[in-house]
Amino acid sequence: MQLKSLEDTKNFSKNISKIIKSGDIIFLHGEIGVGKTTFVRFLINHIESKSRIKNSDILSPTFNIVYDYDVGNIKIIHYDLFRLKSYKDISQLGIFETSQESIKIVEWPELIKTKPKDRIDIFFEYSELVNSRKVRVVGFGKWKDYKFNEN
């Protein structure tokens, strides 16, 4: 799929926000600056708006590694593993040991050895057009047969 503008990214994140719920995990792949955190910002802000909650400033957790957001009765945990260098560093975060009562969004999940069975992987790539991105969505486990491009 092609996201040709910020509005397209906003609509894409809105569509994803409609199907995810507590316990779901999203892995975000792509180079620096390709739009992963922008996608997360739109996703969380849409869930906040739907819950009639003031939109948060969604920052990249690159330096803090993790931010969490309480959105009504949903907790969203946003991880950025870019600065971590080994699986040992990641395992100390306990990403998948925490409660299933949250939505987990993980940027740079490549070092995670044992990936959760049920997850959505979203791959962002630069496009030939300056403000455009190519996006591919792959579902695993319960998401395996979901038609993401039809939303």
PDB file of C-alpha atoms in Angstrom:
ATOM      1  CA  MET A   1       0.000   0.000   0.000  1.00  0.00           C
ATOM      2  CA  GLN A   2       1.130   3.537  -0.672  1.00  0.00           C
ATOM      3  CA  LEU A   3       0.762   6.368   1.867  1.00  0.00           C
ATOM      4  CA  LYS A   4       1.063   9.519  -0.239  1.00  0.00           C
ATOM      5  CA  SER A   5       0.582  12.094   2.522  1.00  0.00           C
ATOM      6  CA  LEU A   6       0.320  12.641   6.262  1.00  0.00           C
ATOM      7  CA  GLU A   7      -3.455  12.427   5.795  1.00  0.00           C
ATOM      8  CA  ASP A   8      -3.033   8.916   4.313  1.00  0.00           C
ATOM      9  CA  THR A   9      -0.878   7.940   7.310  1.00  0.00           C
ATOM     10  CA  LYS A  10      -3.506   9.355   9.639  1.00  0.00           C
ATOM     11  CA  ASN A  11      -6.264   7.343   7.915  1.00  0.00           C
ATOM     12  CA  PHE A  12      -4.135   4.180   7.936  1.00  0.00           C
ATOM     13  CA  SER A  13      -3.473   4.538  11.682  1.00  0.00           C
ATOM     14  CA  LYS A  14      -7.163   5.245  12.285  1.00  0.00           C
ATOM     15  CA  ASN A  15      -8.076   1.996  10.505  1.00  0.00           C
ATOM     16  CA  ILE A  16      -5.576   0.038  12.605  1.00  0.00           C
ATOM     17  CA  SER A  17      -6.871   1.712  15.793  1.00  0.00           C
ATOM     18  CA  LYS A  18     -10.363   0.392  15.031  1.00  0.00           C
ATOM     19  CA  ILE A  19      -9.264  -3.263  15.105  1.00  0.00           C
ATOM     20  CA  ILE A  20      -6.709  -3.429  17.925  1.00  0.00           C
ATOM     21  CA  LYS A  21      -7.515  -3.901  21.578  1.00  0.00           C
ATOM     22  CA  SER A  22      -5.830  -4.700  24.885  1.00  0.00           C
ATOM     23  CA  GLY A  23      -3.430  -7.597  24.531  1.00  0.00           C
ATOM     24  CA  ASP A  24      -2.497  -6.783  20.932  1.00  0.00           C
ATOM     25  CA  ILE A  25       1.074  -6.252  19.783  1.00  0.00           C
ATOM     26  CA  ILE A  26       2.296  -4.225  16.819  1.00  0.00           C
ATOM     27  CA  PHE A  27       5.887  -4.387  15.542  1.00  0.00           C
ATOM     28  CA  LEU A  28       7.053  -1.426  13.440  1.00  0.00           C
ATOM     29  CA  HIS A  29       9.912  -1.874  10.988  1.00  0.00           C
ATOM     30  CA  GLY A  30      11.707   0.705   8.866  1.00  0.00           C
ATOM     31  CA  GLU A  31      14.599   3.099   8.651  1.00  0.00           C
ATOM     32  CA  ILE A  32      15.024   6.189  10.808  1.00  0.00           C
ATOM     33  CA  GLY A  33      12.632   8.946   9.806  1.00  0.00           C
ATOM     34  CA  VAL A  34      10.364   6.743   7.683  1.00  0.00           C
ATOM     35  CA  GLY A  35       7.256   7.511   9.761  1.00  0.00           C
ATOM     36  CA  LYS A  36       6.988   4.884  12.498  1.00  0.00           C
ATOM     37  CA  THR A  37       6.548   7.367  15.356  1.00  0.00           C
ATOM     38  CA  THR A  38       4.226   9.524  13.228  1.00  0.00           C
ATOM     39  CA  PHE A  39       2.044   6.446  12.739  1.00  0.00           C
ATOM     40  CA  VAL A  40       2.084   5.807  16.526  1.00  0.00           C
ATOM     41  CA  ARG A  41       1.190   9.446  17.254  1.00  0.00           C
ATOM     42  CA  PHE A  42      -1.840   9.298  14.956  1.00  0.00           C
ATOM     43  CA  LEU A  43      -2.866   5.885  16.316  1.00  0.00           C
ATOM     44  CA  ILE A  44      -2.757   6.919  19.984  1.00  0.00           C
ATOM     45  CA  ASN A  45      -4.336  10.315  19.307  1.00  0.00           C
ATOM     46  CA  HIS A  46      -7.214   8.656  17.463  1.00  0.00           C
ATOM     47  CA  ILE A  47      -7.843   6.267  20.364  1.00  0.00           C
ATOM     48  CA  GLU A  48      -7.700   9.244  22.752  1.00  0.00           C
ATOM     49  CA  SER A  49     -10.173  11.232  20.636  1.00  0.00           C
ATOM     50  CA  LYS A  50     -12.509   8.268  20.438  1.00  0.00           C
ATOM     51  CA  SER A  51     -12.354   8.056  24.253  1.00  0.00           C
ATOM     52  CA  ARG A  52     -12.900  11.840  24.517  1.00  0.00           C
ATOM     53  CA  ILE A  53      -9.481  12.315  26.069  1.00  0.00           C
ATOM     54  CA  LYS A  54      -7.203  15.252  25.280  1.00  0.00           C
ATOM     55  CA  ASN A  55      -4.566  14.227  22.735  1.00  0.00           C
ATOM     56  CA  SER A  56      -1.122  13.537  24.191  1.00  0.00           C
ATOM     57  CA  ASP A  57       2.153  14.738  22.769  1.00  0.00           C
ATOM     58  CA  ILE A  58       3.526  11.478  21.435  1.00  0.00           C
ATOM     59  CA  LEU A  59       7.309  11.535  21.403  1.00  0.00           C
ATOM     60  CA  SER A  60       9.754   9.032  20.053  1.00  0.00           C
ATOM     61  CA  PRO A  61      10.915   6.946  23.012  1.00  0.00           C
ATOM     62  CA  THR A  62      14.382   6.551  21.453  1.00  0.00           C
ATOM     63  CA  PHE A  63      16.170   7.974  24.495  1.00  0.00           C
ATOM     64  CA  ASN A  64      13.751   6.784  27.156  1.00  0.00           C
ATOM     65  CA  ILE A  65      13.168   3.419  25.412  1.00  0.00           C
ATOM     66  CA  VAL A  66       9.545   3.264  26.600  1.00  0.00           C
ATOM     67  CA  TYR A  67       6.561   5.566  27.113  1.00  0.00           C
ATOM     68  CA  ASP A  68       3.189   4.490  28.334  1.00  0.00           C
ATOM     69  CA  TYR A  69      -0.153   6.160  27.849  1.00  0.00           C
ATOM     70  CA  ASP A  70      -3.354   5.629  29.819  1.00  0.00           C
ATOM     71  CA  VAL A  71      -6.184   6.082  27.358  1.00  0.00           C
ATOM     72  CA  GLY A  72      -9.408   5.562  29.250  1.00  0.00           C
ATOM     73  CA  ASN A  73      -9.385   1.927  30.313  1.00  0.00           C
ATOM     74  CA  ILE A  74      -6.626   1.052  27.829  1.00  0.00           C
ATOM     75  CA  LYS A  75      -2.910   1.265  28.494  1.00  0.00           C
ATOM     76  CA  ILE A  76      -0.689   1.700  25.436  1.00  0.00           C
ATOM     77  CA  ILE A  77       3.013   0.973  25.840  1.00  0.00           C
ATOM     78  CA  HIS A  78       5.304   2.338  23.129  1.00  0.00           C
ATOM     79  CA  TYR A  79       8.816   0.871  22.951  1.00  0.00           C
ATOM     80  CA  ASP A  80      11.730   2.017  20.791  1.00  0.00           C
ATOM     81  CA  LEU A  81      14.534  -0.545  20.830  1.00  0.00           C
ATOM     82  CA  PHE A  82      16.869   1.379  18.473  1.00  0.00           C
ATOM     83  CA  ARG A  83      19.580   2.065  21.054  1.00  0.00           C
ATOM     84  CA  LEU A  84      19.606  -1.450  22.486  1.00  0.00           C
ATOM     85  CA  LYS A  85      22.405  -3.623  21.208  1.00  0.00           C
ATOM     86  CA  SER A  86      21.593  -7.133  22.360  1.00  0.00           C
ATOM     87  CA  TYR A  87      18.739  -9.468  23.109  1.00  0.00           C
ATOM     88  CA  LYS A  88      19.844  -9.426  26.775  1.00  0.00           C
ATOM     89  CA  ASP A  89      19.119  -5.667  26.915  1.00  0.00           C
ATOM     90  CA  ILE A  90      15.673  -6.269  25.448  1.00  0.00           C
ATOM     91  CA  SER A  91      14.850  -9.213  27.701  1.00  0.00           C
ATOM     92  CA  GLN A  92      15.526  -7.035  30.760  1.00  0.00           C
ATOM     93  CA  LEU A  93      12.647  -4.772  29.691  1.00  0.00           C
ATOM     94  CA  GLY A  94      10.176  -7.614  30.220  1.00  0.00           C
ATOM     95  CA  ILE A  95       8.131  -6.494  27.222  1.00  0.00           C
ATOM     96  CA  PHE A  96       6.102  -9.673  27.009  1.00  0.00           C
ATOM     97  CA  GLU A  97       6.076 -10.485  30.720  1.00  0.00           C
ATOM     98  CA  THR A  98       3.775  -7.582  31.554  1.00  0.00           C
ATOM     99  CA  SER A  99       0.017  -7.719  31.721  1.00  0.00           C
ATOM    100  CA  GLN A 100      -2.050  -8.525  28.672  1.00  0.00           C
ATOM    101  CA  GLU A 101      -4.173  -5.511  29.611  1.00  0.00           C
ATOM    102  CA  SER A 102      -2.207  -3.229  27.296  1.00  0.00           C
ATOM    103  CA  ILE A 103      -1.549  -2.587  23.634  1.00  0.00           C
ATOM    104  CA  LYS A 104       2.173  -2.866  22.955  1.00  0.00           C
ATOM    105  CA  ILE A 105       3.795  -1.051  20.029  1.00  0.00           C
ATOM    106  CA  VAL A 106       7.449  -1.867  19.381  1.00  0.00           C
ATOM    107  CA  GLU A 107       9.741   0.051  17.047  1.00  0.00           C
ATOM    108  CA  TRP A 108      12.912  -1.740  15.933  1.00  0.00           C
ATOM    109  CA  PRO A 109      11.844  -5.275  17.013  1.00  0.00           C
ATOM    110  CA  GLU A 110      14.540  -7.037  14.990  1.00  0.00           C
ATOM    111  CA  LEU A 111      16.585  -8.166  18.026  1.00  0.00           C
ATOM    112  CA  ILE A 112      13.608  -9.884  19.670  1.00  0.00           C
ATOM    113  CA  LYS A 113      14.394 -13.596  19.422  1.00  0.00           C
ATOM    114  CA  THR A 114      11.105 -15.134  20.493  1.00  0.00           C
ATOM    115  CA  LYS A 115       8.396 -13.129  18.844  1.00  0.00           C
ATOM    116  CA  PRO A 116       4.803 -13.316  20.089  1.00  0.00           C
ATOM    117  CA  LYS A 117       2.598 -15.626  18.051  1.00  0.00           C
ATOM    118  CA  ASP A 118      -0.233 -13.094  17.707  1.00  0.00           C
ATOM    119  CA  ARG A 119       1.059  -9.806  16.324  1.00  0.00           C
ATOM    120  CA  ILE A 120       0.860  -7.311  13.504  1.00  0.00           C
ATOM    121  CA  ASP A 121       4.100  -6.376  11.733  1.00  0.00           C
ATOM    122  CA  ILE A 122       4.053  -3.116   9.774  1.00  0.00           C
ATOM    123  CA  PHE A 123       6.941  -2.411   7.391  1.00  0.00           C
ATOM    124  CA  PHE A 124       7.509   1.220   6.360  1.00  0.00           C
ATOM    125  CA  GLU A 125       9.748   2.043   3.394  1.00  0.00           C
ATOM    126  CA  TYR A 126      10.750   5.261   1.698  1.00  0.00           C
ATOM    127  CA  SER A 127       9.194   5.779  -1.706  1.00  0.00           C
ATOM    128  CA  GLU A 128      10.461   7.540  -4.812  1.00  0.00           C
ATOM    129  CA  LEU A 129       8.100  10.411  -3.978  1.00  0.00           C
ATOM    130  CA  VAL A 130       9.336  12.716  -1.209  1.00  0.00           C
ATOM    131  CA  ASN A 131       6.304  12.603   1.119  1.00  0.00           C
ATOM    132  CA  SER A 132       5.200   9.105   0.185  1.00  0.00           C
ATOM    133  CA  ARG A 133       5.809   5.810   1.974  1.00  0.00           C
ATOM    134  CA  LYS A 134       5.329   2.197   1.005  1.00  0.00           C
ATOM    135  CA  VAL A 135       3.697   0.164   3.753  1.00  0.00           C
ATOM    136  CA  ARG A 136       3.274  -3.577   4.041  1.00  0.00           C
ATOM    137  CA  VAL A 137       1.245  -5.165   6.839  1.00  0.00           C
ATOM    138  CA  VAL A 138       1.711  -8.813   7.835  1.00  0.00           C
ATOM    139  CA  GLY A 139      -0.402 -10.554  10.434  1.00  0.00           C
ATOM    140  CA  PHE A 140       0.689 -13.528  12.519  1.00  0.00           C
ATOM    141  CA  GLY A 141      -1.343 -15.925  14.655  1.00  0.00           C
ATOM    142  CA  LYS A 142      -4.882 -14.599  15.060  1.00  0.00           C
ATOM    143  CA  TRP A 143      -4.061 -11.864  12.498  1.00  0.00           C
ATOM    144  CA  LYS A 144      -2.712 -14.266   9.832  1.00  0.00           C
ATOM    145  CA  ASP A 145      -5.749 -14.140   7.526  1.00  0.00           C
ATOM    146  CA  TYR A 146      -6.863 -10.599   8.281  1.00  0.00           C
ATOM    147  CA  LYS A 147      -7.177  -8.427   5.151  1.00  0.00           C
ATOM    148  CA  PHE A 148      -5.459  -5.201   6.284  1.00  0.00           C
ATOM    149  CA  ASN A 149      -5.533  -3.598   2.834  1.00  0.00           C
ATOM    150  CA  GLU A 150      -9.311  -3.776   2.700  1.00  0.00           C
ATOM    151  CA  ASN A 151      -9.873  -1.356   5.599  1.00  0.00           C
TER     152      ASN A 151
END
